[in-house]
PDB file of C-alpha atoms in Angstrom:
ATOM      1  CA  UNK A   1     -18.519 -36.391 -40.245  1.00  0.00           C
ATOM      2  CA  UNK A   2     -16.632 -33.380 -41.440  1.00  0.00           C
ATOM      3  CA  UNK A   3     -13.743 -34.154 -39.236  1.00  0.00           C
ATOM      4  CA  UNK A   4     -13.338 -37.600 -40.707  1.00  0.00           C
ATOM      5  CA  UNK A   5     -13.321 -36.187 -44.312  1.00  0.00           C
ATOM      6  CA  UNK A   6     -10.858 -33.480 -43.297  1.00  0.00           C
ATOM      7  CA  UNK A   7      -8.481 -36.032 -41.811  1.00  0.00           C
ATOM      8  CA  UNK A   8      -8.688 -38.331 -44.893  1.00  0.00           C
ATOM      9  CA  UNK A   9      -7.985 -35.324 -47.152  1.00  0.00           C
ATOM     10  CA  UNK A  10      -4.970 -34.341 -44.939  1.00  0.00           C
ATOM     11  CA  UNK A  11      -3.433 -37.803 -45.254  1.00  0.00           C
ATOM     12  CA  UNK A  12      -4.007 -37.938 -48.995  1.00  0.00           C
ATOM     13  CA  UNK A  13      -2.347 -34.593 -49.400  1.00  0.00           C
ATOM     14  CA  UNK A  14       0.747 -35.738 -47.289  1.00  0.00           C
ATOM     15  CA  UNK A  15       0.978 -39.159 -48.914  1.00  0.00           C
ATOM     16  CA  UNK A  16       4.559 -39.955 -49.881  1.00  0.00           C
ATOM     17  CA  UNK A  17       6.037 -37.402 -47.568  1.00  0.00           C
ATOM     18  CA  UNK A  18       6.050 -39.494 -44.281  1.00  0.00           C
ATOM     19  CA  UNK A  19       9.359 -40.928 -42.973  1.00  0.00           C
ATOM     20  CA  UNK A  20       8.738 -44.667 -43.309  1.00  0.00           C
ATOM     21  CA  UNK A  21      12.281 -45.972 -43.237  1.00  0.00           C
ATOM     22  CA  UNK A  22      13.401 -48.261 -40.522  1.00  0.00           C
ATOM     23  CA  UNK A  23      16.387 -47.507 -38.236  1.00  0.00           C
ATOM     24  CA  UNK A  24      19.722 -49.268 -39.102  1.00  0.00           C
ATOM     25  CA  UNK A  25      20.049 -52.742 -37.651  1.00  0.00           C
ATOM     26  CA  UNK A  26      21.485 -52.721 -34.078  1.00  0.00           C
ATOM     27  CA  UNK A  27      20.110 -49.274 -33.315  1.00  0.00           C
ATOM     28  CA  UNK A  28      18.061 -50.385 -30.317  1.00  0.00           C
ATOM     29  CA  UNK A  29      21.192 -52.122 -28.699  1.00  0.00           C
ATOM     30  CA  UNK A  30      23.381 -49.074 -29.400  1.00  0.00           C
ATOM     31  CA  UNK A  31      20.694 -46.790 -27.718  1.00  0.00           C
ATOM     32  CA  UNK A  32      20.320 -49.081 -24.701  1.00  0.00           C
ATOM     33  CA  UNK A  33      24.180 -49.134 -24.205  1.00  0.00           C
ATOM     34  CA  UNK A  34      24.269 -45.337 -24.302  1.00  0.00           C
ATOM     35  CA  UNK A  35      21.603 -45.183 -21.572  1.00  0.00           C
ATOM     36  CA  UNK A  36      23.358 -47.552 -19.343  1.00  0.00           C
ATOM     37  CA  UNK A  37      26.702 -45.908 -19.825  1.00  0.00           C
ATOM     38  CA  UNK A  38      25.114 -42.480 -19.012  1.00  0.00           C
ATOM     39  CA  UNK A  39      23.714 -43.487 -15.632  1.00  0.00           C
ATOM     40  CA  UNK A  40      26.119 -42.738 -12.670  1.00  0.00           C
ATOM     41  CA  UNK A  41      25.807 -44.732  -9.503  1.00  0.00           C
ATOM     42  CA  UNK A  42      24.351 -42.647  -6.783  1.00  0.00           C
ATOM     43  CA  UNK A  43      26.878 -41.566  -4.225  1.00  0.00           C
ATOM     44  CA  UNK A  44      26.447 -42.085  -0.573  1.00  0.00           C
ATOM     45  CA  UNK A  45      27.622 -38.675   0.375  1.00  0.00           C
ATOM     46  CA  UNK A  46      25.397 -35.629   0.618  1.00  0.00           C
ATOM     47  CA  UNK A  47      25.420 -33.053  -2.017  1.00  0.00           C
ATOM     48  CA  UNK A  48      24.869 -29.381  -1.654  1.00  0.00           C
ATOM     49  CA  UNK A  49      21.652 -29.500  -3.382  1.00  0.00           C
ATOM     50  CA  UNK A  50      20.203 -32.070  -0.933  1.00  0.00           C
ATOM     51  CA  UNK A  51      21.203 -29.840   2.049  1.00  0.00           C
ATOM     52  CA  UNK A  52      19.455 -26.598   1.092  1.00  0.00           C
ATOM     53  CA  UNK A  53      16.283 -28.299  -0.463  1.00  0.00           C
ATOM     54  CA  UNK A  54      14.431 -28.505   2.877  1.00  0.00           C
ATOM     55  CA  UNK A  55      15.133 -24.911   3.568  1.00  0.00           C
ATOM     56  CA  UNK A  56      13.938 -23.710   0.190  1.00  0.00           C
ATOM     57  CA  UNK A  57      10.735 -25.675   0.637  1.00  0.00           C
ATOM     58  CA  UNK A  58      10.310 -24.130   3.961  1.00  0.00           C
ATOM     59  CA  UNK A  59      10.769 -20.592   2.584  1.00  0.00           C
ATOM     60  CA  UNK A  60       8.408 -21.104  -0.180  1.00  0.00           C
ATOM     61  CA  UNK A  61       5.854 -22.454   2.311  1.00  0.00           C
ATOM     62  CA  UNK A  62       6.280 -19.427   4.558  1.00  0.00           C
ATOM     63  CA  UNK A  63       5.929 -16.981   1.651  1.00  0.00           C
ATOM     64  CA  UNK A  64       2.646 -18.728   0.574  1.00  0.00           C
ATOM     65  CA  UNK A  65       1.350 -18.762   4.124  1.00  0.00           C
ATOM     66  CA  UNK A  66       2.211 -15.003   4.596  1.00  0.00           C
ATOM     67  CA  UNK A  67       0.483 -14.045   1.353  1.00  0.00           C
ATOM     68  CA  UNK A  68      -2.551 -16.182   2.221  1.00  0.00           C
ATOM     69  CA  UNK A  69      -2.853 -14.600   5.670  1.00  0.00           C
ATOM     70  CA  UNK A  70      -2.458 -11.076   4.144  1.00  0.00           C
ATOM     71  CA  UNK A  71      -5.126 -11.625   1.462  1.00  0.00           C
ATOM     72  CA  UNK A  72      -7.696 -13.598   3.406  1.00  0.00           C
ATOM     73  CA  UNK A  73      -7.387 -11.882   6.676  1.00  0.00           C
ATOM     74  CA  UNK A  74      -7.772  -8.248   5.772  1.00  0.00           C
ATOM     75  CA  UNK A  75      -9.604  -5.954   8.237  1.00  0.00           C
ATOM     76  CA  UNK A  76     -12.610  -4.098   6.641  1.00  0.00           C
ATOM     77  CA  UNK A  77     -12.158  -0.418   6.471  1.00  0.00           C
ATOM     78  CA  UNK A  78     -13.961   2.076   8.886  1.00  0.00           C
ATOM     79  CA  UNK A  79     -16.740   2.722   6.475  1.00  0.00           C
ATOM     80  CA  UNK A  80     -17.474  -0.898   5.899  1.00  0.00           C
ATOM     81  CA  UNK A  81     -17.589  -1.516   9.763  1.00  0.00           C
ATOM     82  CA  UNK A  82     -19.915   1.392  10.258  1.00  0.00           C
ATOM     83  CA  UNK A  83     -22.164   0.151   7.500  1.00  0.00           C
ATOM     84  CA  UNK A  84     -22.511  -3.125   9.151  1.00  0.00           C
ATOM     85  CA  UNK A  85     -23.473  -1.443  12.500  1.00  0.00           C
ATOM     86  CA  UNK A  86     -25.884   1.045  10.903  1.00  0.00           C
ATOM     87  CA  UNK A  87     -26.532   0.909   7.164  1.00  0.00           C
ATOM     88  CA  UNK A  88     -28.707   4.108   7.650  1.00  0.00           C
ATOM     89  CA  UNK A  89     -25.602   6.147   8.808  1.00  0.00           C
ATOM     90  CA  UNK A  90     -23.640   4.809   5.911  1.00  0.00           C
ATOM     91  CA  UNK A  91     -26.280   6.267   3.419  1.00  0.00           C
ATOM     92  CA  UNK A  92     -26.530   9.507   5.365  1.00  0.00           C
ATOM     93  CA  UNK A  93     -22.770   9.789   5.404  1.00  0.00           C
ATOM     94  CA  UNK A  94     -22.751   9.328   1.491  1.00  0.00           C
ATOM     95  CA  UNK A  95     -25.522  11.983   1.047  1.00  0.00           C
ATOM     96  CA  UNK A  96     -24.084  14.647   3.466  1.00  0.00           C
ATOM     97  CA  UNK A  97     -20.383  14.194   2.367  1.00  0.00           C
ATOM     98  CA  UNK A  98     -21.325  14.704  -1.335  1.00  0.00           C
ATOM     99  CA  UNK A  99     -23.365  17.727  -0.355  1.00  0.00           C
ATOM    100  CA  UNK A 100     -20.489  19.092   1.781  1.00  0.00           C
ATOM    101  CA  UNK A 101     -17.958  18.443  -0.931  1.00  0.00           C
ATOM    102  CA  UNK A 102     -20.234  20.331  -3.483  1.00  0.00           C
ATOM    103  CA  UNK A 103     -20.484  23.403  -1.179  1.00  0.00           C
ATOM    104  CA  UNK A 104     -16.659  23.444  -0.644  1.00  0.00           C
ATOM    105  CA  UNK A 105     -16.160  23.449  -4.424  1.00  0.00           C
ATOM    106  CA  UNK A 106     -18.585  26.350  -4.635  1.00  0.00           C
ATOM    107  CA  UNK A 107     -16.820  28.277  -1.919  1.00  0.00           C
ATOM    108  CA  UNK A 108     -13.467  27.737  -3.402  1.00  0.00           C
ATOM    109  CA  UNK A 109     -14.537  29.393  -6.599  1.00  0.00           C
ATOM    110  CA  UNK A 110     -15.378  32.359  -4.449  1.00  0.00           C
ATOM    111  CA  UNK A 111     -11.813  32.593  -3.143  1.00  0.00           C
ATOM    112  CA  UNK A 112     -10.134  36.198  -3.475  1.00  0.00           C
ATOM    113  CA  UNK A 113      -7.793  38.113  -1.517  1.00  0.00           C
ATOM    114  CA  UNK A 114     -10.730  39.621   0.460  1.00  0.00           C
ATOM    115  CA  UNK A 115     -12.456  36.290   1.291  1.00  0.00           C
ATOM    116  CA  UNK A 116      -9.231  34.186   1.619  1.00  0.00           C
ATOM    117  CA  UNK A 117      -9.101  34.481   5.426  1.00  0.00           C
ATOM    118  CA  UNK A 118     -12.733  33.585   5.836  1.00  0.00           C
ATOM    119  CA  UNK A 119     -12.388  30.561   3.624  1.00  0.00           C
ATOM    120  CA  UNK A 120      -9.117  29.390   5.257  1.00  0.00           C
ATOM    121  CA  UNK A 121     -10.819  29.599   8.742  1.00  0.00           C
ATOM    122  CA  UNK A 122     -13.865  27.705   7.419  1.00  0.00           C
ATOM    123  CA  UNK A 123     -11.811  24.874   5.922  1.00  0.00           C
ATOM    124  CA  UNK A 124      -9.791  24.574   9.270  1.00  0.00           C
ATOM    125  CA  UNK A 125     -13.086  24.267  11.217  1.00  0.00           C
ATOM    126  CA  UNK A 126     -14.350  21.710   8.707  1.00  0.00           C
ATOM    127  CA  UNK A 127     -11.187  19.596   9.116  1.00  0.00           C
ATOM    128  CA  UNK A 128     -11.786  19.716  12.956  1.00  0.00           C
ATOM    129  CA  UNK A 129     -15.383  18.499  12.449  1.00  0.00           C
ATOM    130  CA  UNK A 130     -14.220  15.774  10.051  1.00  0.00           C
ATOM    131  CA  UNK A 131     -11.658  14.479  12.574  1.00  0.00           C
ATOM    132  CA  UNK A 132     -14.412  14.584  15.220  1.00  0.00           C
ATOM    133  CA  UNK A 133     -16.610  12.459  12.931  1.00  0.00           C
ATOM    134  CA  UNK A 134     -13.765   9.967  12.414  1.00  0.00           C
ATOM    135  CA  UNK A 135     -13.437   9.695  16.051  1.00  0.00           C
ATOM    136  CA  UNK A 136     -17.167   9.068  16.527  1.00  0.00           C
ATOM    137  CA  UNK A 137     -16.797   6.311  13.828  1.00  0.00           C
ATOM    138  CA  UNK A 138     -14.151   4.558  15.786  1.00  0.00           C
ATOM    139  CA  UNK A 139     -16.197   4.932  19.030  1.00  0.00           C
ATOM    140  CA  UNK A 140     -19.118   3.351  17.197  1.00  0.00           C
ATOM    141  CA  UNK A 141     -17.125   0.538  15.855  1.00  0.00           C
ATOM    142  CA  UNK A 142     -15.516  -0.204  19.285  1.00  0.00           C
ATOM    143  CA  UNK A 143     -18.864  -0.659  20.852  1.00  0.00           C
ATOM    144  CA  UNK A 144     -19.898   2.818  22.180  1.00  0.00           C
ATOM    145  CA  UNK A 145     -23.508   3.866  22.784  1.00  0.00           C
ATOM    146  CA  UNK A 146     -24.878   3.483  19.351  1.00  0.00           C
ATOM    147  CA  UNK A 147     -27.903   5.816  19.510  1.00  0.00           C
ATOM    148  CA  UNK A 148     -25.930   8.668  21.150  1.00  0.00           C
ATOM    149  CA  UNK A 149     -23.058   8.368  18.774  1.00  0.00           C
ATOM    150  CA  UNK A 150     -25.258   8.109  15.704  1.00  0.00           C
ATOM    151  CA  UNK A 151     -27.030  11.263  16.904  1.00  0.00           C
ATOM    152  CA  UNK A 152     -23.762  13.124  17.383  1.00  0.00           C
ATOM    153  CA  UNK A 153     -22.641  12.000  13.843  1.00  0.00           C
ATOM    154  CA  UNK A 154     -25.796  13.396  12.281  1.00  0.00           C
ATOM    155  CA  UNK A 155     -25.351  16.540  14.281  1.00  0.00           C
ATOM    156  CA  UNK A 156     -21.775  16.739  13.044  1.00  0.00           C
ATOM    157  CA  UNK A 157     -22.997  16.850   9.496  1.00  0.00           C
ATOM    158  CA  UNK A 158     -25.659  19.488  10.316  1.00  0.00           C
ATOM    159  CA  UNK A 159     -22.999  21.607  11.928  1.00  0.00           C
ATOM    160  CA  UNK A 160     -20.666  21.296   8.786  1.00  0.00           C
ATOM    161  CA  UNK A 161     -23.581  22.271   6.589  1.00  0.00           C
ATOM    162  CA  UNK A 162     -24.497  25.235   8.777  1.00  0.00           C
ATOM    163  CA  UNK A 163     -20.898  26.338   8.888  1.00  0.00           C
ATOM    164  CA  UNK A 164     -20.770  26.222   5.158  1.00  0.00           C
ATOM    165  CA  UNK A 165     -23.918  28.272   4.829  1.00  0.00           C
ATOM    166  CA  UNK A 166     -22.710  30.841   7.221  1.00  0.00           C
ATOM    167  CA  UNK A 167     -19.337  31.136   5.322  1.00  0.00           C
ATOM    168  CA  UNK A 168     -21.253  31.385   2.123  1.00  0.00           C
ATOM    169  CA  UNK A 169     -23.248  34.329   3.572  1.00  0.00           C
ATOM    170  CA  UNK A 170     -20.124  35.991   4.899  1.00  0.00           C
ATOM    171  CA  UNK A 171     -18.456  35.836   1.498  1.00  0.00           C
ATOM    172  CA  UNK A 172     -21.583  37.350  -0.062  1.00  0.00           C
ATOM    173  CA  UNK A 173     -21.623  40.165   2.514  1.00  0.00           C
ATOM    174  CA  UNK A 174     -17.849  40.834   1.841  1.00  0.00           C
ATOM    175  CA  UNK A 175     -18.421  40.807  -1.952  1.00  0.00           C
ATOM    176  CA  UNK A 176     -21.549  43.120  -1.617  1.00  0.00           C
ATOM    177  CA  UNK A 177     -19.714  45.478   0.750  1.00  0.00           C
ATOM    178  CA  UNK A 178     -16.832  45.607  -1.494  1.00  0.00           C
ATOM    179  CA  UNK A 179     -19.051  46.377  -4.587  1.00  0.00           C
ATOM    180  CA  UNK A 180     -20.845  49.215  -2.670  1.00  0.00           C
ATOM    181  CA  UNK A 181     -17.451  50.624  -1.613  1.00  0.00           C
ATOM    182  CA  UNK A 182     -16.397  50.613  -5.106  1.00  0.00           C
ATOM    183  CA  UNK A 183     -19.469  52.288  -6.263  1.00  0.00           C
ATOM    184  CA  UNK A 184     -19.211  55.102  -3.668  1.00  0.00           C
ATOM    185  CA  UNK A 185     -15.660  55.779  -4.729  1.00  0.00           C
ATOM    186  CA  UNK A 186     -16.393  55.935  -8.458  1.00  0.00           C
ATOM    187  CA  UNK A 187     -19.260  58.521  -7.923  1.00  0.00           C
TER     188      UNK A 187
END
């Protein structure tokens, strides 16, 4: 109802502004003559365009097939594959990894010239344990003994946490020893 009223109002406001004149006599004949004069007969020879057209179509098809293959045939990452095999280890991985990262951040704040060597050694040992864990993930995905590998993965996390606790205790001992030494010198 509103639309009909709007259209009627629009036509009333534009009344007298429309082009209502007819074209000149013979316009249609002149137009047809121009159209017919503009058409060129098709040659029997092959043009350059017609030669490369199949190659262009093949190239476009090849690009689309390649993109489709890359998009739809992606291999899942290692974490996804492990999660499919054992969702529990995936959750355990998330928990232990966040705990280990938090402990490493705390240890990095304790970095000083006295504790630097201990901290560097601990980080190097953590890197070795992380590499071992990655190898265990690959073994698990490749169909190794699941129970044995899962047990080893958990032990790996426990070893990393124990290492971090030991390093934290060593750093505390170094700091305490240094504090006691400074107190003895100042007396």
